[in-house]
Amino acid sequence: MLLEARGLHIAFGGVIAVDEVSFTVKAGEILGMVGANGSGKTTCLNMLTRLIAPGRGAMMLDGQDYTALAPDRLVALGISRTFQNLRLFKDLSVAENVALGVQAGMQAKGTPRRERAIWARVHELLDMGGIRVHAGVLPASLPYGTQRVVEIARALASSPRLVFLDEPFAGMSSDEARMLSKLLLDVRESSGMALVIVDHNVEVLVSVAERLIALAEGRVIAEGAAAAVLSDPAVVRSYVGTDV
Ligand SMILES: Nc1ncnc2c1ncn2[C@@H]1O[C@H](COP(=O)(O)OP(=O)(O)OP(=O)(O)O)[C@@H](O)[C@H]1O
Ligand SMILES: [Mg+2]
């Protein structure tokens, strides 16, 4: 098993945000994570990427317990992520933003720093994302969906084994979402990396994810094939009264 989350649990000031969440991800698998607003999806990702420490529980990558790993060791372990709100460097060009991801990956693997290798990899990623024409511009000058692709290219740049994407399809037009789905499937095909994708755009999500996990009030309420999870009464109920 590539990733194993075991009984992850955290409370903020008495409010239980994530409640005994356990799930697994196989190498090369794409897992979709759904749930109404506030159900604990981002908090799960924050624990699994060592941004916050779980109150209880453990996480393993390839059998290695990384529950207490220093966050800056995560890239070396083979995990990267994107954020629900874009976190691109505003004063750096698209290519420079992606180059930072490439450098982080090389540094983590102890590869000697070679400019030519860095830029070759940057261009490969920009081509893959269909954003090479934007290489020299500042991210803010691009449409939101394109900026998201830049952030995803940066997350993929370190050649991770597992990438967590927090609402990659949010704010995208249907054309942009279709292109991003294809990019994610292509990347999985060529690199074999596994993806955990949180998104409210269920239609697009199920077009890429093999399996879904549904959260409500911090708990896993359903898991399995998309159709079964989405028609599960507990899942349907968890969305009642929400605008999603
Ligand atoms: N740092 C924090 N301090 C206090 N409460 C928090 C913190 N982070 C998250 N929460 C609470 O934990 C719960 C889960 O939030 P989380 O952001 O994980 O939900 P989500 O499923 O990602 O929602 P959305 O779909 O809106 O992004 C919410 O009640 C939220 O208010
Ligand atoms: Mg969230």
Short mmCIF file of C-alpha atoms and ligand atoms in Angstrom, two decimals:
data_model
loop_
_atom_site.label_atom_id
_atom_site.label_comp_id
_atom_site.label_asym_id
_atom_site.label_seq_id
_atom_site.Cartn_x
_atom_site.Cartn_y
_atom_site.Cartn_z
CA MET A 1 0.00 0.00 0.00
CA LEU A 2 1.41 3.42 -0.91
CA LEU A 3 -0.47 5.54 1.65
CA GLU A 4 -2.12 4.37 4.78
CA ALA A 5 -4.00 6.84 7.01
CA ARG A 6 -4.83 5.21 10.34
CA GLY A 7 -7.37 6.74 12.67
CA LEU A 8 -6.47 10.36 12.00
CA HIS A 9 -8.14 12.59 14.52
CA ILE A 10 -7.95 16.26 15.40
CA ALA A 11 -10.04 18.77 17.31
CA PHE A 12 -9.79 22.55 17.29
CA GLY A 13 -10.94 24.10 20.54
CA GLY A 14 -13.38 21.29 21.25
CA VAL A 15 -14.68 21.04 17.68
CA ILE A 16 -13.75 17.70 16.17
CA ALA A 17 -12.65 18.49 12.61
CA VAL A 18 -11.45 15.01 11.66
CA ASP A 19 -12.70 11.98 13.52
CA GLU A 20 -10.86 8.65 13.24
CA VAL A 21 -10.33 8.80 9.49
CA SER A 22 -8.67 5.75 7.97
CA PHE A 23 -8.13 5.01 4.31
CA THR A 24 -5.52 3.71 1.91
CA VAL A 25 -4.21 4.65 -1.52
CA LYS A 26 -2.47 2.20 -3.83
CA ALA A 27 0.53 3.15 -5.96
CA GLY A 28 -0.68 4.87 -9.11
CA GLU A 29 -4.26 5.13 -7.89
CA ILE A 30 -6.45 8.22 -8.16
CA LEU A 31 -8.66 8.62 -5.10
CA GLY A 32 -11.36 11.31 -5.02
CA MET A 33 -12.41 12.83 -1.71
CA VAL A 34 -15.84 14.44 -1.41
CA GLY A 35 -17.91 15.95 1.37
CA ALA A 36 -19.89 19.08 2.15
CA ASN A 37 -18.19 22.32 3.24
CA GLY A 38 -16.49 21.93 6.60
CA SER A 39 -16.55 18.11 6.52
CA GLY A 40 -12.80 17.92 7.19
CA LYS A 41 -11.28 17.32 3.75
CA THR A 42 -8.65 20.07 3.86
CA THR A 43 -7.82 19.24 7.46
CA CYS A 44 -7.16 15.61 6.43
CA LEU A 45 -4.83 16.84 3.69
CA ASN A 46 -3.14 19.21 6.13
CA MET A 47 -2.37 16.31 8.46
CA LEU A 48 -1.27 13.99 5.66
CA THR A 49 1.11 16.65 4.35
CA ARG A 50 2.47 17.44 7.83
CA LEU A 51 1.16 20.99 7.90
CA ILE A 52 -0.61 20.19 11.14
CA ALA A 53 0.06 17.37 13.56
CA PRO A 54 -2.77 14.90 14.14
CA GLY A 55 -4.04 14.68 17.70
CA ARG A 56 -4.20 10.93 17.27
CA GLY A 57 -3.54 8.46 14.49
CA ALA A 58 -0.72 7.60 12.17
CA MET A 59 0.21 7.84 8.54
CA MET A 60 2.48 5.59 6.55
CA LEU A 61 3.99 5.90 3.11
CA ASP A 62 5.14 2.58 1.69
CA GLY A 63 5.05 1.14 5.19
CA GLN A 64 7.19 3.95 6.61
CA ASP A 65 5.57 5.85 9.47
CA TYR A 66 5.89 9.57 8.72
CA THR A 67 3.45 10.87 11.35
CA ALA A 68 6.17 12.94 13.04
CA LEU A 69 8.33 13.72 10.01
CA ALA A 70 9.53 17.33 9.67
CA PRO A 71 7.38 19.01 7.00
CA ASP A 72 10.43 19.99 4.94
CA ARG A 73 11.32 16.29 4.56
CA LEU A 74 8.05 15.55 2.77
CA VAL A 75 9.33 16.18 -0.76
CA ALA A 76 12.22 13.79 -0.16
CA LEU A 77 9.69 11.20 1.00
CA GLY A 78 7.84 11.66 -2.30
CA ILE A 79 4.77 13.65 -1.31
CA SER A 80 3.63 17.02 -2.65
CA ARG A 81 0.42 19.03 -2.71
CA THR A 82 -1.47 22.04 -3.94
CA PHE A 83 -3.62 24.37 -1.86
CA GLN A 84 -7.28 25.32 -1.93
CA ASN A 85 -6.15 28.94 -2.32
CA LEU A 86 -3.42 29.44 -4.87
CA ARG A 87 0.04 29.84 -3.42
CA LEU A 88 2.14 30.94 -6.36
CA PHE A 89 5.01 33.38 -6.04
CA LYS A 90 3.59 36.59 -7.50
CA ASP A 91 6.92 38.15 -8.46
CA LEU A 92 8.24 35.06 -10.26
CA SER A 93 7.33 34.03 -13.79
CA VAL A 94 5.36 30.88 -14.52
CA ALA A 95 8.57 29.05 -15.49
CA GLU A 96 10.38 30.26 -12.36
CA ASN A 97 7.51 29.07 -10.16
CA VAL A 98 7.70 25.61 -11.71
CA ALA A 99 11.51 25.67 -11.49
CA LEU A 100 11.24 26.02 -7.72
CA GLY A 101 9.39 22.71 -7.61
CA VAL A 102 11.99 21.06 -9.83
CA GLN A 103 14.83 22.37 -7.65
CA ALA A 104 13.12 21.21 -4.47
CA GLY A 105 12.81 17.71 -5.93
CA MET A 106 16.42 17.60 -7.07
CA GLN A 107 17.68 18.93 -3.76
CA ALA A 108 15.63 16.37 -1.86
CA LYS A 109 17.10 13.56 -3.95
CA GLY A 110 20.63 14.93 -3.64
CA THR A 111 20.90 15.47 -7.40
CA PRO A 112 23.64 18.01 -8.14
CA ARG A 113 22.19 21.36 -9.24
CA ARG A 114 22.46 21.68 -13.02
CA GLU A 115 20.72 24.59 -14.73
CA ARG A 116 20.26 22.71 -18.01
CA ALA A 117 18.54 19.78 -16.33
CA ILE A 118 16.31 22.08 -14.30
CA TRP A 119 15.08 24.05 -17.31
CA ALA A 120 14.64 20.95 -19.45
CA ARG A 121 12.35 19.52 -16.79
CA VAL A 122 10.51 22.87 -16.43
CA HIS A 123 9.81 22.94 -20.15
CA GLU A 124 8.66 19.34 -20.12
CA LEU A 125 6.16 20.17 -17.36
CA LEU A 126 4.99 23.35 -19.09
CA ASP A 127 4.43 21.37 -22.30
CA MET A 128 2.54 18.69 -20.44
CA GLY A 129 0.25 21.31 -18.90
CA GLY A 130 -0.16 23.16 -22.20
CA ILE A 131 1.20 26.33 -20.57
CA ARG A 132 4.57 26.73 -22.27
CA VAL A 133 3.37 29.86 -24.10
CA HIS A 134 2.97 31.50 -20.69
CA ALA A 135 6.48 30.59 -19.46
CA GLY A 136 7.76 34.14 -19.14
CA VAL A 137 4.73 35.91 -17.71
CA LEU A 138 3.69 36.56 -14.11
CA PRO A 139 0.97 34.15 -12.92
CA ALA A 140 -1.41 37.00 -12.02
CA SER A 141 -1.72 37.97 -15.68
CA LEU A 142 -3.28 34.56 -16.47
CA PRO A 143 -6.85 33.32 -16.07
CA TYR A 144 -7.49 31.60 -12.75
CA GLY A 145 -7.75 28.11 -14.28
CA THR A 146 -4.37 28.52 -15.95
CA GLN A 147 -2.82 29.67 -12.67
CA ARG A 148 -4.12 26.47 -11.10
CA VAL A 149 -2.39 24.43 -13.80
CA VAL A 150 0.85 26.30 -12.99
CA GLU A 151 0.51 25.37 -9.33
CA ILE A 152 -0.19 21.76 -10.22
CA ALA A 153 2.83 21.68 -12.57
CA ARG A 154 4.93 22.94 -9.67
CA ALA A 155 3.55 20.20 -7.39
CA LEU A 156 4.34 17.53 -10.01
CA ALA A 157 7.82 18.97 -10.63
CA SER A 158 9.54 17.09 -7.82
CA SER A 159 8.40 13.76 -9.39
CA PRO A 160 6.49 12.74 -6.26
CA ARG A 161 4.94 9.33 -5.67
CA LEU A 162 1.83 10.88 -4.18
CA VAL A 163 0.21 14.27 -4.76
CA PHE A 164 -2.66 15.79 -2.82
CA LEU A 165 -4.76 18.29 -4.77
CA ASP A 166 -7.17 20.48 -2.82
CA GLU A 167 -10.00 21.58 -5.14
CA PRO A 168 -7.98 21.72 -8.37
CA PHE A 169 -11.12 22.16 -10.47
CA ALA A 170 -12.59 25.03 -8.43
CA GLY A 171 -13.22 28.13 -10.51
CA MET A 172 -12.41 26.39 -13.78
CA SER A 173 -14.49 26.56 -16.92
CA SER A 174 -15.62 23.16 -18.21
CA ASP A 175 -12.97 23.35 -20.95
CA GLU A 176 -10.26 24.07 -18.39
CA ALA A 177 -11.51 21.26 -16.16
CA ARG A 178 -11.47 18.83 -19.08
CA MET A 179 -7.90 19.81 -19.97
CA LEU A 180 -6.77 19.45 -16.38
CA SER A 181 -8.41 16.00 -16.09
CA LYS A 182 -6.49 14.90 -19.16
CA LEU A 183 -3.26 16.32 -17.74
CA LEU A 184 -3.75 14.42 -14.48
CA LEU A 185 -4.52 11.16 -16.29
CA ASP A 186 -1.49 11.65 -18.58
CA VAL A 187 0.78 12.29 -15.62
CA ARG A 188 -0.45 9.22 -13.80
CA GLU A 189 0.04 7.17 -16.97
CA SER A 190 3.58 8.40 -17.60
CA SER A 191 4.88 8.55 -14.04
CA GLY A 192 2.69 6.15 -12.09
CA MET A 193 2.18 8.69 -9.33
CA ALA A 194 -0.88 8.40 -7.12
CA LEU A 195 -3.26 11.31 -6.61
CA VAL A 196 -5.70 12.20 -3.87
CA ILE A 197 -8.08 14.81 -5.25
CA VAL A 198 -10.52 16.80 -3.11
CA ASP A 199 -13.18 18.54 -5.16
CA HIS A 200 -16.81 19.64 -5.17
CA ASN A 201 -17.04 19.20 -8.95
CA VAL A 202 -18.17 15.59 -8.64
CA GLU A 203 -18.81 15.12 -12.35
CA VAL A 204 -15.21 15.96 -13.28
CA LEU A 205 -13.84 14.20 -10.22
CA VAL A 206 -15.42 10.86 -11.12
CA SER A 207 -14.06 11.17 -14.66
CA VAL A 208 -10.53 10.80 -13.21
CA ALA A 209 -10.90 9.04 -9.86
CA GLU A 210 -11.15 5.26 -9.66
CA ARG A 211 -12.53 5.35 -6.17
CA LEU A 212 -14.23 7.87 -3.90
CA ILE A 213 -14.16 8.46 -0.19
CA ALA A 214 -16.91 10.61 1.35
CA LEU A 215 -16.58 12.58 4.58
CA ALA A 216 -19.27 14.13 6.75
CA GLU A 217 -18.57 15.93 10.00
CA GLY A 218 -15.02 14.65 10.01
CA ARG A 219 -15.91 11.00 9.54
CA VAL A 220 -15.66 8.64 6.58
CA ILE A 221 -19.26 7.79 5.73
CA ALA A 222 -18.75 5.90 2.46
CA GLU A 223 -15.93 4.55 0.35
CA GLY A 224 -15.75 2.64 -2.91
CA ALA A 225 -16.85 2.91 -6.53
CA ALA A 226 -18.11 6.38 -7.46
CA ALA A 227 -21.67 5.40 -8.32
CA ALA A 228 -22.18 3.49 -5.08
CA VAL A 229 -20.70 6.25 -2.93
CA LEU A 230 -22.68 9.05 -4.59
CA SER A 231 -25.97 7.21 -4.24
CA ASP A 232 -25.29 6.13 -0.67
CA PRO A 233 -28.13 7.50 1.50
CA ALA A 234 -25.71 8.81 4.14
CA VAL A 235 -23.80 10.73 1.47
CA VAL A 236 -26.97 12.15 -0.08
CA ARG A 237 -28.16 13.16 3.39
CA SER A 238 -24.86 14.85 4.21
CA TYR A 239 -25.35 17.25 1.31
CA VAL A 240 -28.93 18.19 2.14
CA GLY A 241 -29.12 21.85 3.07
CA THR A 242 -25.74 22.65 1.57
CA ASP A 243 -25.24 24.59 -1.63
CA VAL A 244 -22.92 22.04 -3.21
N1 LIG B 1 -7.09 25.87 12.08
C1 LIG B 1 -8.36 25.68 12.44
N2 LIG B 1 -8.84 26.18 13.59
C2 LIG B 1 -10.12 25.97 13.97
N3 LIG B 1 -11.00 25.26 13.25
C3 LIG B 1 -10.59 24.75 12.08
C4 LIG B 1 -9.26 24.93 11.61
N4 LIG B 1 -9.14 24.29 10.42
C5 LIG B 1 -10.34 23.76 10.17
N5 LIG B 1 -11.21 24.03 11.16
C6 LIG B 1 -12.59 23.54 11.23
O1 LIG B 1 -12.58 22.16 10.94
C7 LIG B 1 -13.71 21.78 10.16
C8 LIG B 1 -13.27 21.15 8.88
O2 LIG B 1 -12.71 22.14 8.03
P1 LIG B 1 -12.03 21.82 6.64
O3 LIG B 1 -11.42 23.08 6.16
O4 LIG B 1 -11.14 20.65 6.79
O5 LIG B 1 -13.29 21.42 5.75
P2 LIG B 1 -13.38 21.10 4.18
O6 LIG B 1 -14.05 19.78 4.07
O7 LIG B 1 -12.05 21.27 3.54
O8 LIG B 1 -14.41 22.23 3.68
P3 LIG B 1 -14.47 23.03 2.26
O9 LIG B 1 -15.15 22.10 1.31
O10 LIG B 1 -15.32 24.21 2.58
O11 LIG B 1 -13.09 23.40 1.86
C9 LIG B 1 -14.53 23.05 10.00
O12 LIG B 1 -15.50 23.07 11.02
C10 LIG B 1 -13.52 24.15 10.18
O13 LIG B 1 -14.13 25.33 10.63
MG MG B 2 -11.32 22.53 2.12
#
